[in-house]
Coordinates of C-alpha atoms in Angstrom, one line a residue:
M2 CA -0.2 0.2 0.1
K3 CA 1.0 3.2 -0.8
L4 CA 1.2 6.2 0.6
K5 CA 1.3 9.9 -0.9
S6 CA 1.8 12.8 1.5
I7 CA 0.5 16.4 2.4
V8 CA 3.4 18.1 2.9
F9 CA 3.2 22.2 4.1
F10 CA 6.0 24.3 2.7
L11 CA 5.2 27.6 4.5
L12 CA 7.4 29.9 2.7
L13 CA 6.5 28.9 -0.4
G14 CA 2.8 29.1 -0.2
F15 CA -0.6 27.1 -0.2
C16 CA -1.9 24.1 -1.8
Q17 CA -5.6 23.7 -2.9
A18 CA -4.9 20.4 -4.4
W19 CA -4.0 17.6 -2.4
S20 CA -1.1 15.8 -3.9
Q21 CA 1.3 19.0 -4.3
P22 CA 4.0 18.2 -2.3
L23 CA 4.5 21.2 0.4
V24 CA 6.4 21.0 3.7
F25 CA 4.9 22.1 7.5
Q26 CA 7.7 23.3 9.5
S27 CA 8.1 25.1 12.9
P28 CA 9.6 28.5 12.4
N29 CA 13.0 27.5 13.6
K30 CA 12.6 24.7 11.1
K31 CA 13.7 21.6 13.6
I32 CA 10.4 20.3 13.4
A33 CA 8.6 18.9 10.8
V34 CA 5.0 17.5 10.3
T35 CA 3.7 15.3 7.3
L36 CA -0.4 14.8 6.6
E37 CA -0.5 11.3 5.2
A38 CA -3.2 9.5 3.4
I39 CA -3.3 5.6 4.1
D40 CA -4.5 4.1 1.0
G41 CA -2.7 6.8 -1.5
A42 CA -6.3 9.1 -2.9
N43 CA -7.1 12.1 -1.9
K44 CA -9.8 10.0 0.2
G45 CA -10.0 7.6 3.3
E46 CA -8.2 8.0 6.4
W47 CA -5.4 10.0 7.2
F48 CA -3.1 10.7 10.1
L49 CA 0.3 12.9 11.0
K50 CA 3.8 12.3 10.8
I51 CA 6.4 14.4 13.1
S52 CA 10.4 14.7 12.6
H53 CA 12.6 16.4 14.9
Q54 CA 15.8 17.4 14.0
S55 CA 18.2 17.3 17.4
D56 CA 22.0 18.4 17.4
T57 CA 22.7 15.2 16.4
N58 CA 20.4 14.3 13.6
V59 CA 16.9 13.9 12.0
S60 CA 14.5 11.8 13.7
E61 CA 11.3 10.3 13.1
I62 CA 9.9 10.3 16.4
L63 CA 6.3 10.2 15.8
P64 CA 5.7 7.9 12.5
K65 CA 2.1 8.0 12.6
I66 CA -0.3 10.1 14.5
N67 CA -4.4 8.5 13.6
L68 CA -6.8 10.8 13.2
G69 CA -11.1 11.8 13.7
L70 CA -14.1 11.1 16.1
S71 CA -17.5 9.8 15.5
R72 CA -20.2 11.7 16.1
S73 CA -24.0 10.3 17.3
D74 CA -25.1 11.3 13.6
Q75 CA -22.0 10.3 11.4
D76 CA -18.4 9.4 11.1
F77 CA -15.6 11.9 10.6
S78 CA -12.7 9.3 10.1
K79 CA -12.7 6.6 7.5
E80 CA -13.9 8.5 4.4
L81 CA -12.6 12.0 4.8
L82 CA -12.4 13.8 1.2
F83 CA -9.5 16.3 1.2
L84 CA -10.9 20.2 0.0
K85 CA -7.7 22.2 0.8
A86 CA -5.5 23.7 3.0
S87 CA -5.2 27.2 4.1
K88 CA -2.5 29.9 3.3
P89 CA -0.3 29.0 6.1
K90 CA -0.5 31.9 9.3
M91 CA 2.1 32.7 11.5
I92 CA 0.9 33.2 14.7
T93 CA 3.0 35.2 17.2
E94 CA 2.3 36.0 20.7
H95 CA 3.4 37.9 23.9
Y96 CA 1.7 37.3 27.4
E97 CA 2.2 37.9 30.8
L98 CA 0.9 35.6 33.7
P99 CA 1.1 36.9 37.3
Y100 CA 3.2 33.8 38.2
G101 CA 4.6 30.6 37.0
K102 CA 8.1 28.8 35.3
K103 CA 8.2 32.1 33.5
L104 CA 6.4 35.4 34.0
V105 CA 6.2 37.1 30.2
R106 CA 5.9 34.3 27.4
D107 CA 6.9 34.8 23.9
N108 CA 5.8 32.1 21.1
Q109 CA 5.6 31.6 17.4
A110 CA 3.9 29.0 15.7
N111 CA 3.2 28.3 11.8
E112 CA -0.6 27.2 11.8
V113 CA -2.3 25.2 8.6
V114 CA -6.3 24.2 8.6
V115 CA -7.0 21.5 6.2
S116 CA -10.4 20.8 5.5
F117 CA -12.2 17.9 5.2
E118 CA -16.1 16.4 4.3
N119 CA -17.2 13.3 4.6
P120 CA -19.9 11.2 2.4
S121 CA -22.7 13.0 3.5
K122 CA -20.8 16.5 2.8
A123 CA -20.6 17.5 6.7
K124 CA -17.5 19.3 6.9
L125 CA -14.3 18.8 9.9
N126 CA -11.5 21.0 10.1
L127 CA -7.7 20.2 11.0
I128 CA -6.3 22.8 12.5
I129 CA -2.1 22.4 13.0
R130 CA 0.8 24.2 14.3
A131 CA 4.3 24.0 14.7
Y132 CA 6.2 25.8 17.4
N133 CA 9.4 25.6 18.8
D134 CA 9.5 23.6 21.1
G135 CA 6.0 21.3 19.5
V136 CA 3.2 21.0 17.5
T137 CA -0.3 20.9 18.9
F138 CA -3.6 20.0 17.1
R139 CA -7.3 20.6 16.7
Y140 CA -10.6 19.2 15.4
E141 CA -12.8 22.0 14.4
F142 CA -17.0 21.7 12.8
P143 CA -17.4 24.6 11.4
E144 CA -21.0 24.4 10.7
K145 CA -23.3 26.8 12.7
K146 CA -26.0 24.4 14.2
G147 CA -26.7 20.9 15.7
S148 CA -25.9 19.3 18.9
Y149 CA -24.4 15.8 19.3
V150 CA -23.2 13.3 21.4
V151 CA -19.0 12.5 20.6
N152 CA -18.7 8.6 20.5
D153 CA -15.6 8.5 19.9
E154 CA -12.3 10.3 19.2
F155 CA -9.4 8.4 17.1
T156 CA -6.7 10.3 17.4
A157 CA -3.9 7.7 18.2
Y158 CA -0.4 8.2 18.6
Q159 CA 2.1 5.5 17.2
I160 CA 5.3 5.2 19.2
P161 CA 8.3 3.2 17.8
K162 CA 8.7 -0.1 20.6
E163 CA 12.4 1.1 21.0
S164 CA 11.2 4.3 22.7
K165 CA 11.6 4.5 26.4
R166 CA 9.0 5.7 27.8
W167 CA 7.3 6.9 31.7
L168 CA 4.0 6.7 32.1
E169 CA 1.5 6.9 34.8
K170 CA -1.4 4.2 35.4
W171 CA -4.7 5.9 35.3
N172 CA -6.4 6.9 38.1
T173 CA -8.7 9.8 38.5
A174 CA -6.9 11.7 41.3
N175 CA -3.9 11.9 39.1
E176 CA -2.0 10.2 42.1
G177 CA 0.0 7.2 40.9
L178 CA 4.1 6.5 39.8
Y179 CA 5.7 7.2 37.0
A180 CA 7.3 3.7 35.5
E181 CA 10.0 3.6 32.9
S182 CA 9.6 1.0 29.9
S183 CA 10.4 0.1 26.6
E184 CA 10.1 -3.0 24.2
D185 CA 9.3 -5.9 25.9
K186 CA 8.4 -4.3 29.4
I187 CA 5.7 -2.5 27.7
Q188 CA 2.5 -2.7 29.6
R189 CA -1.2 -2.3 28.5
Q190 CA -3.7 -0.3 30.2
E191 CA -5.0 3.5 30.5
W192 CA -2.7 6.1 31.5
C193 CA -2.8 9.6 32.8
Y194 CA -1.3 12.6 31.2
P195 CA 1.4 14.0 30.5
A196 CA 3.0 10.9 29.1
L197 CA 7.2 11.4 28.3
F198 CA 8.7 9.5 25.4
N199 CA 12.8 9.2 24.5
S200 CA 13.1 9.0 20.6
S201 CA 14.3 5.3 19.6
D202 CA 17.4 7.1 18.8
K203 CA 17.6 8.6 22.0
S204 CA 18.7 12.2 20.0
S205 CA 14.8 13.6 20.9
W206 CA 12.0 13.7 23.8
F207 CA 8.5 14.5 23.6
L208 CA 5.9 14.8 26.0
L209 CA 1.8 14.1 25.1
H210 CA -0.6 16.1 26.5
E211 CA -3.8 17.8 25.8
A212 CA -4.9 21.8 26.6
D213 CA -7.4 24.1 26.1
L214 CA -10.2 22.1 27.7
D215 CA -13.6 24.0 28.2
R216 CA -16.9 23.0 29.1
T217 CA -17.3 21.5 25.9
Y218 CA -15.6 18.3 25.9
C219 CA -14.1 15.8 28.8
G220 CA -10.9 15.4 29.9
T221 CA -9.4 12.7 28.0
K222 CA -6.8 10.1 28.8
L223 CA -4.4 7.5 27.1
S224 CA -5.3 3.7 26.3
N225 CA -2.4 0.9 24.9
K226 CA -4.9 -1.6 25.6
N227 CA -5.5 -3.0 21.6
D228 CA -1.8 -2.7 20.7
S229 CA 0.8 -2.0 23.0
N230 CA 2.7 1.1 20.9
S231 CA -0.4 2.6 20.4
Y232 CA -1.7 5.1 22.5
K233 CA -5.4 6.1 22.4
L234 CA -7.0 8.9 23.5
S235 CA -10.1 7.4 25.6
F236 CA -13.0 9.4 27.3
P237 CA -13.6 8.6 31.2
D238 CA -14.7 5.7 32.6
P239 CA -18.1 5.5 33.3
A240 CA -17.8 4.2 36.8
D241 CA -15.9 7.4 37.8
A242 CA -17.6 9.4 40.1
R243 CA -19.5 6.7 41.3
G244 CA -21.3 6.4 38.4
T245 CA -22.9 10.0 38.1
G246 CA -22.1 11.6 34.7
E247 CA -22.2 10.8 31.2
P248 CA -18.6 9.5 29.7
K249 CA -19.5 10.7 26.3
P250 CA -19.3 14.5 25.3
T251 CA -22.2 16.6 24.1
I252 CA -21.1 19.4 21.7
S253 CA -22.9 21.9 19.5
L254 CA -21.8 23.2 16.6
P255 CA -19.9 25.4 15.6
W256 CA -17.4 23.7 18.1
Q257 CA -13.4 23.2 18.3
S258 CA -11.6 19.8 20.5
P259 CA -8.7 21.2 23.1
W260 CA -5.4 21.0 21.6
R261 CA -3.5 17.4 21.6
V262 CA -0.3 19.0 22.5
I263 CA 3.4 17.1 21.9
T264 CA 6.1 19.5 23.5
I265 CA 9.5 18.3 21.7
G266 CA 13.1 18.8 22.0
S267 CA 16.0 18.2 24.7
L268 CA 15.0 17.5 28.2
S269 CA 15.5 21.6 28.8
D270 CA 13.2 22.0 26.0
I271 CA 10.7 19.8 27.6
V272 CA 11.3 21.0 31.1
E273 CA 11.3 25.1 30.3
S274 CA 8.4 24.4 28.0
T275 CA 5.2 26.7 28.3
L276 CA 3.3 25.3 25.2
V277 CA 0.4 23.9 27.4
E278 CA -0.7 27.3 28.2
D279 CA 0.6 29.0 25.2
V280 CA -2.3 27.4 22.9
S281 CA -4.8 27.7 25.9
K282 CA -7.5 30.6 25.8
P283 CA -5.8 34.1 27.3
T284 CA -8.0 35.7 30.1
D285 CA -10.7 38.0 30.0
F286 CA -10.2 38.9 34.0
K287 CA -9.9 42.9 34.3
T288 CA -7.6 42.5 36.9
T289 CA -5.2 40.6 38.7
N290 CA -3.6 42.3 41.3
W291 CA -5.6 40.7 44.3
V292 CA -3.9 36.6 42.7
K293 CA -1.1 37.0 45.3
P294 CA 1.3 33.7 45.1
G295 CA 3.2 33.2 48.4
K296 CA 4.0 30.2 50.7
V297 CA 1.8 28.5 52.8
S298 CA 1.8 26.7 56.4
W299 CA 0.0 23.8 56.3
N300 CA -0.8 21.0 59.2
Y301 CA -2.4 17.9 57.8
W302 CA 0.9 16.4 57.0
S303 CA 1.9 16.2 60.5
S304 CA -1.3 16.2 62.2
N305 CA -4.1 14.5 60.0
H306 CA -7.4 15.8 62.0
G307 CA -5.0 19.3 62.8
T308 CA -7.3 21.4 62.2
K309 CA -9.9 20.7 64.4
D310 CA -7.6 21.2 67.1
F311 CA -7.6 25.6 67.7
K312 CA -4.3 25.3 69.6
T313 CA -2.7 23.6 66.3
V314 CA -4.1 26.2 64.1
C315 CA -2.5 29.0 66.4
E316 CA 0.5 27.3 66.4
F317 CA 0.6 27.1 62.6
A318 CA -0.2 30.6 62.1
D319 CA 2.5 31.4 64.3
L320 CA 4.7 29.2 61.8
A321 CA 4.1 31.1 58.9
V322 CA 4.0 34.9 61.0
K323 CA 8.4 33.5 62.4
M324 CA 8.8 32.2 58.7
N325 CA 7.5 34.9 57.0
W326 CA 5.2 33.0 55.3
P327 CA 1.9 34.8 53.7
Y328 CA -0.7 32.2 54.0
T329 CA -1.7 29.1 56.4
L330 CA -4.9 27.1 55.1
L331 CA -7.4 25.8 57.4
D332 CA -7.5 22.0 56.1
W333 CA -10.7 19.6 56.5
E334 CA -13.2 19.7 59.6
W335 CA -12.7 23.3 60.2
D336 CA -16.5 23.4 61.0
G337 CA -15.7 20.7 64.1
M338 CA -13.1 22.8 65.6
T339 CA -12.7 23.0 69.4
N340 CA -9.7 22.8 72.5
G341 CA -10.2 26.7 72.8
G342 CA -11.8 28.3 70.1
N343 CA -14.3 27.9 66.8
L344 CA -13.5 29.2 62.8
E345 CA -14.3 32.7 63.6
D346 CA -12.1 32.6 67.3
A347 CA -9.2 31.2 64.3
L348 CA -9.6 33.4 62.0
K349 CA -9.6 35.9 64.2
Y350 CA -6.3 35.0 65.6
I351 CA -4.6 34.6 62.3
H352 CA -5.8 38.5 61.0
S353 CA -4.2 39.7 64.4
K354 CA -0.7 38.0 63.4
G355 CA -0.6 40.0 60.0
I356 CA -1.4 36.7 58.0
K357 CA -4.4 35.5 55.5
P358 CA -6.1 32.3 55.6
L359 CA -7.1 30.0 53.0
M360 CA -9.7 27.0 53.6
W361 CA -10.5 23.8 52.4
Y362 CA -13.5 22.5 50.9
N363 CA -15.4 19.1 49.9
S364 CA -16.2 19.3 46.3
G365 CA -19.5 17.6 47.6
G366 CA -22.5 15.6 45.8
D367 CA -23.1 12.1 44.9
H368 CA -19.7 12.3 43.1
T369 CA -17.5 11.5 45.8
W370 CA -18.0 8.5 48.9
V371 CA -15.7 11.1 50.8
S372 CA -18.0 12.3 53.9
S373 CA -15.9 14.6 55.5
T374 CA -17.3 18.0 56.3
P375 CA -17.9 20.7 55.0
K376 CA -19.7 19.1 52.1
D377 CA -21.7 20.9 49.9
R378 CA -21.2 24.3 49.7
M379 CA -19.7 24.4 46.7
L380 CA -22.1 22.4 44.5
T381 CA -24.5 25.4 42.8
H382 CA -23.8 28.8 42.0
Q383 CA -25.8 29.6 45.0
N384 CA -24.0 27.6 47.0
R385 CA -20.9 29.3 46.0
V386 CA -22.2 32.7 46.0
E387 CA -23.4 32.2 49.4
E388 CA -20.1 31.0 50.8
F389 CA -17.8 33.3 48.6
T390 CA -19.9 36.2 50.3
K391 CA -19.4 34.5 54.0
L392 CA -15.7 34.1 53.0
K393 CA -15.3 37.4 52.2
K394 CA -16.2 39.2 55.2
L395 CA -14.4 36.6 57.0
G396 CA -11.3 37.9 55.3
V397 CA -10.4 34.6 53.6
V398 CA -8.7 35.3 50.3
G399 CA -8.5 31.6 49.0
V400 CA -10.4 28.3 48.8
K401 CA -8.6 24.6 48.5
I402 CA -11.7 21.9 47.2
D403 CA -10.9 18.2 47.0
F404 CA -12.1 15.1 45.6
F405 CA -13.0 15.2 42.2
E406 CA -12.9 11.9 41.1
S407 CA -13.9 12.6 37.5
E408 CA -13.4 14.2 34.2
K409 CA -16.7 13.8 32.5
Q410 CA -17.9 16.7 31.0
N411 CA -20.0 17.4 33.6
M412 CA -16.6 17.7 36.0
I413 CA -15.5 20.2 33.8
Q414 CA -17.9 22.6 33.6
Y415 CA -17.7 22.6 37.9
Y416 CA -14.3 23.3 37.8
L417 CA -14.6 25.9 35.7
D418 CA -18.1 27.3 37.4
I419 CA -16.1 27.1 40.4
L420 CA -13.8 29.2 39.0
E421 CA -15.7 31.6 37.4
D422 CA -17.3 31.8 40.7
A423 CA -14.5 33.0 42.8
A424 CA -13.2 35.4 40.6
Q425 CA -16.6 37.4 41.1
F426 CA -15.4 37.3 45.0
E427 CA -11.5 37.4 44.2
M428 CA -11.0 34.5 45.6
M429 CA -8.2 32.2 44.9
V430 CA -8.6 28.4 44.1
Y431 CA -6.9 25.5 44.5
F432 CA -8.0 21.9 43.1
H433 CA -7.0 18.9 44.9
G434 CA -8.0 15.6 44.4
C435 CA -8.2 16.5 40.8
L436 CA -7.2 16.6 37.1
V437 CA -3.2 17.6 36.1
P438 CA -3.4 21.3 34.2
R439 CA -4.6 21.5 31.1
G440 CA -4.0 25.5 30.4
W441 CA -6.3 27.1 32.3
S442 CA -4.3 29.1 34.3
R443 CA -3.8 31.5 31.4
T444 CA -7.6 31.6 31.6
Y445 CA -8.3 32.3 34.9
P446 CA -5.5 33.5 36.8
N447 CA -7.1 32.9 40.3
L448 CA -6.6 28.9 39.8
M449 CA -2.9 28.8 42.0
T450 CA -2.3 25.2 42.2
Y451 CA -3.4 21.9 41.3
E452 CA -2.3 18.5 43.7
G453 CA -2.8 16.0 40.8
V454 CA 0.4 14.3 42.1
R455 CA 1.8 11.9 44.0
G456 CA 3.3 14.2 47.2
A457 CA 4.2 14.3 51.0
E458 CA 0.8 13.4 51.7
W459 CA 1.6 9.9 50.6
Y460 CA 3.8 9.6 53.5
N461 CA 0.9 9.7 55.6
N462 CA -0.8 7.0 53.2
V463 CA 1.5 3.9 52.6
P464 CA 4.9 2.8 53.6
E465 CA 5.6 1.9 50.1
F466 CA 6.4 6.0 49.6
T467 CA 9.6 5.7 51.9
Y468 CA 11.2 3.9 49.3
T469 CA 9.4 5.5 46.0
A470 CA 9.9 8.6 46.6
P471 CA 13.6 9.7 46.0
E472 CA 12.9 8.2 42.3
H473 CA 9.4 10.0 42.0
N474 CA 10.8 12.9 42.6
T475 CA 13.1 13.1 40.0
I476 CA 11.0 12.5 37.5
L477 CA 7.8 14.6 38.3
P478 CA 10.5 17.8 37.0
F479 CA 10.3 15.8 33.5
T480 CA 6.6 15.3 33.2
R481 CA 4.2 16.9 35.8
N482 CA 5.6 19.6 36.9
V483 CA 5.9 20.8 32.9
V484 CA 2.6 21.5 32.2
G485 CA 1.7 23.3 35.3
A486 CA 1.3 23.9 39.2
M487 CA 1.9 20.8 41.2
D488 CA 1.0 21.1 45.4
Y489 CA 3.8 18.2 46.0
T490 CA 3.5 20.0 49.6
P491 CA 7.3 19.5 50.1
V492 CA 10.1 20.0 52.2
T493 CA 9.9 18.0 55.2
F494 CA 12.4 17.3 57.5
T495 CA 10.6 15.8 60.4
N496 CA 8.2 12.6 59.9
S497 CA 4.8 11.6 58.8
Q498 CA 3.2 8.6 59.7
Y499 CA 5.8 6.7 57.5
P500 CA 9.6 8.3 57.3
H501 CA 11.7 9.7 54.6
I502 CA 15.1 8.4 53.7
T503 CA 15.8 11.9 51.6
S504 CA 18.4 13.6 53.0
Y505 CA 17.6 16.9 54.5
G506 CA 19.5 18.4 51.5
H507 CA 17.2 16.9 48.6
E508 CA 14.4 17.9 50.9
L509 CA 15.4 21.8 51.2
A510 CA 16.2 21.2 47.3
L511 CA 12.4 20.6 46.3
S512 CA 11.0 24.4 47.4
V513 CA 13.2 25.3 43.9
L514 CA 12.7 22.1 42.0
F515 CA 8.5 22.2 42.7
E516 CA 6.7 24.5 40.9
S517 CA 4.0 25.8 42.5
P518 CA 2.5 29.7 43.3
L519 CA 1.4 28.4 46.3
Q520 CA 3.7 26.4 48.0
H521 CA 2.5 24.4 50.9
L522 CA 5.3 23.2 52.7
A523 CA 3.9 21.2 55.2
D524 CA 6.4 20.2 57.7
R525 CA 5.2 20.6 61.6
P526 CA 7.1 23.7 63.1
E527 CA 9.3 22.4 65.5
G528 CA 11.0 21.0 61.9
Y529 CA 11.5 24.1 60.7
Y530 CA 12.5 26.2 63.9
N531 CA 15.4 23.8 64.7
L532 CA 16.7 23.8 61.3
P533 CA 20.2 26.4 61.0
D534 CA 19.9 29.8 60.6
E535 CA 20.8 30.1 56.9
V536 CA 18.2 27.3 56.1
K537 CA 15.6 29.3 57.7
T538 CA 16.8 32.2 55.9
F539 CA 16.8 30.0 53.0
L540 CA 13.2 29.3 52.9
K541 CA 11.6 32.5 54.0
N542 CA 13.3 34.2 51.1
V543 CA 12.3 31.4 48.4
P544 CA 10.7 32.4 45.8
T545 CA 7.2 30.8 44.6
I546 CA 7.1 32.6 41.1
W547 CA 9.7 32.3 38.7
D548 CA 11.1 35.3 35.7
N549 CA 12.9 32.2 33.9
T550 CA 13.6 28.7 34.2
K551 CA 16.2 26.2 33.4
L552 CA 17.3 22.5 33.3
I553 CA 21.1 22.3 34.0
D554 CA 21.3 18.3 33.8
G555 CA 19.4 15.3 34.7
Y556 CA 17.6 12.2 33.5
P557 CA 14.4 11.0 35.0
G558 CA 14.8 9.0 37.7
Q559 CA 18.1 9.5 38.0
D560 CA 18.6 13.2 39.4
V561 CA 17.9 16.8 38.2
T562 CA 18.8 20.3 38.7
I563 CA 17.2 23.2 37.7
A564 CA 18.2 27.1 38.2
R565 CA 15.2 29.7 38.4
Q566 CA 15.2 33.3 38.4
K567 CA 13.5 35.7 39.9
D568 CA 14.6 39.5 39.2
N569 CA 18.3 39.2 39.3
S570 CA 18.1 36.6 41.7
W571 CA 19.2 33.0 40.7
Y572 CA 17.8 29.7 43.0
I573 CA 19.2 26.3 42.2
G574 CA 17.7 23.3 43.4
G575 CA 19.1 19.7 43.0
I576 CA 18.7 16.3 44.0
S577 CA 19.6 12.7 43.1
A578 CA 17.9 9.1 43.4
S579 CA 20.8 6.9 43.5
E580 CA 20.2 4.1 46.4
C581 CA 24.2 3.0 46.3
K582 CA 26.5 5.6 45.9
E583 CA 27.5 9.1 46.4
V584 CA 27.3 12.3 43.4
T585 CA 29.7 14.9 43.2
K586 CA 28.1 17.3 40.1
K587 CA 29.8 20.4 38.8
I588 CA 27.1 23.3 38.4
K589 CA 27.8 25.9 35.2
L590 CA 26.6 29.0 36.2
D591 CA 27.0 30.3 33.0
F592 CA 23.4 31.4 32.8
L593 CA 24.3 34.6 35.4
T594 CA 25.1 37.9 34.3
E595 CA 28.4 38.8 32.8
G596 CA 30.6 40.9 35.3
T597 CA 28.3 40.4 38.2
N598 CA 29.3 38.9 41.5
Y599 CA 27.0 36.9 43.4
Q600 CA 26.6 35.6 46.8
A601 CA 26.0 32.0 46.7
L602 CA 24.9 30.8 49.6
L603 CA 25.0 26.9 49.2
I604 CA 23.2 24.2 51.1
A605 CA 24.0 20.5 50.8
D606 CA 24.1 17.3 52.3
G607 CA 26.9 17.5 55.6
K608 CA 28.5 14.0 56.7
H609 CA 24.6 12.2 57.1
N610 CA 21.5 12.7 55.7
K611 CA 20.2 14.7 58.4
V612 CA 22.6 17.1 58.6
F613 CA 23.7 20.6 56.1
D614 CA 27.3 21.4 55.3
I615 CA 26.9 25.2 54.4
Q616 CA 29.2 27.4 52.2
N617 CA 28.9 31.5 51.5
L618 CA 30.5 31.9 48.2
V619 CA 31.6 35.0 45.8
V620 CA 30.9 33.6 42.0
N621 CA 30.3 34.7 38.6
K622 CA 29.4 33.2 35.2
N623 CA 32.6 31.5 35.1
T624 CA 32.4 29.6 38.2
I625 CA 31.9 25.9 38.6
M626 CA 30.5 24.9 42.2
D627 CA 31.4 21.1 42.9
V628 CA 28.6 19.9 45.1
K629 CA 28.5 16.4 46.8
L630 CA 25.2 14.6 46.9
L631 CA 25.1 11.6 49.8
R632 CA 22.6 8.7 48.8
R633 CA 19.4 10.2 47.6
G634 CA 20.9 13.5 48.6
G635 CA 20.1 17.2 47.1
F636 CA 21.3 20.6 47.7
A637 CA 20.0 24.4 46.9
V638 CA 21.8 27.3 45.8
S639 CA 20.9 31.1 46.4
L640 CA 22.6 33.7 44.1
I641 CA 21.9 37.4 45.0
P642 CA 24.0 39.8 43.0
M643 CA 26.6 41.9 44.8
E644 CA 26.7 45.6 44.8
K645 CA 29.3 46.8 42.8

């Protein structure tokens, strides 16, 4: 069977006839996209093919991406007639966000719209963009009326079996572990987003995800149940959320799907990419000056029912004050607070200390088995307006909402309803027990962070996290945290129910490695009070928002070192997962400003995993720092420019 191609040459015009060979490339020409017809004619099944030019060679990283949709009235996959490809359009954007791995964003893409029709003359468009750091595509039904159920989406990524992959088994809370596999070790099952792959020749990396999901569709996941090397998009399981909600989405025309996002390049390109937010809808918020990121004291990790105890709440408020953190979180059961005071007493105490409270809610409803209170206060628009009105009067500035348990269309609508109502009251939002980011932070800047990760809370849940956390922590910067804020609730030096075997240096490094505008620091007060002064100072000053992010080195499952910039200062965090040997890293500081000296505070592993080696150094961009990491160790550095 012969394959004929439609390839788009952006610089040479556009085509109306399907057989004219034209090329579609990214602006830097390192990524090429090809659209091919399986049967060699201009009618039938179609797929995309993607290649990437690395520093060493050109690699066909995705030899086939199946395309198409099935609606309740008709099919848009098997007999699609090519009509035309639009004249190529350059997409250029500049925007800013109040938080994230990079506050100022610039991106460029080449976009082509390919038009098809099926045998009944119904139209389907495929919108394709090639960015310098990836490829995105989405489906469009351009017709002006009609309402239908989408029975299936046939998007499927064919992955060469030799490609290494890091995938997390599907679970509704997105709180599993990533496992590495290739060739004969590949399992067939459903998988979470995002999914990381290394090309067969090892020269290129790519991350599969989706973005700009809105209330017109459901969240999808990846499934290779039918073919171990084909990852097809699948809809939510009918049993999710206790069987409530429809697993298949209902759409009204005209309609566009979420973007299918493939971030492509080196590991640095993956880690530093903002592609998921770049393709998402810009915000229409009039102002975001009330969106204020910062660090948060949090009592759940050390005391599961701590918020029921007024004195515990006060202790964590005091911790926030002493550490110069702006927030403290009242977790579940604040409505049952005793031992010297109730909620109103606690809020009065918190405000008297000059910090601000955040408060937890159960998402409520029949979709969750969890009965923890307060429950059902976020379920309807009326519920939310009543609750946000009360919270505003009480001086509460944000809410943490938990236990969603589904990515069906009705749950996506629920998430967005919460964000829109919260914005009317200038209320920040944190989703817990939830989906992973889909670019909503660009559309709704009051969405500060998400859980959607197996984080430090799991030291409270199962003994295995003690032994899996070191490796897991080195995978997250290349996977989950790439696509958006991740509240792992890091930086713990004492133990929860089950101990940690990561070093103190490893734990401190997580304050830089894991990006979250609201960073909930999880240890008990004495865990921070007993630290050396230099470490306490570091935790007081380390930002939660960044002007720039750079991967210095690393490999998923082994080690990772990341540098992040705020104003003229830089912070570095590095960790190792090694169980067997100590590691000495040479950290080049060539990203620093030419001609400027920096005061470096290096906090590394000491003689054993519960002490630090602290050094004050003067460095510049020509400096190479030697840093020793213990087994499962780590380090953190602050680099502050010195006055000339």
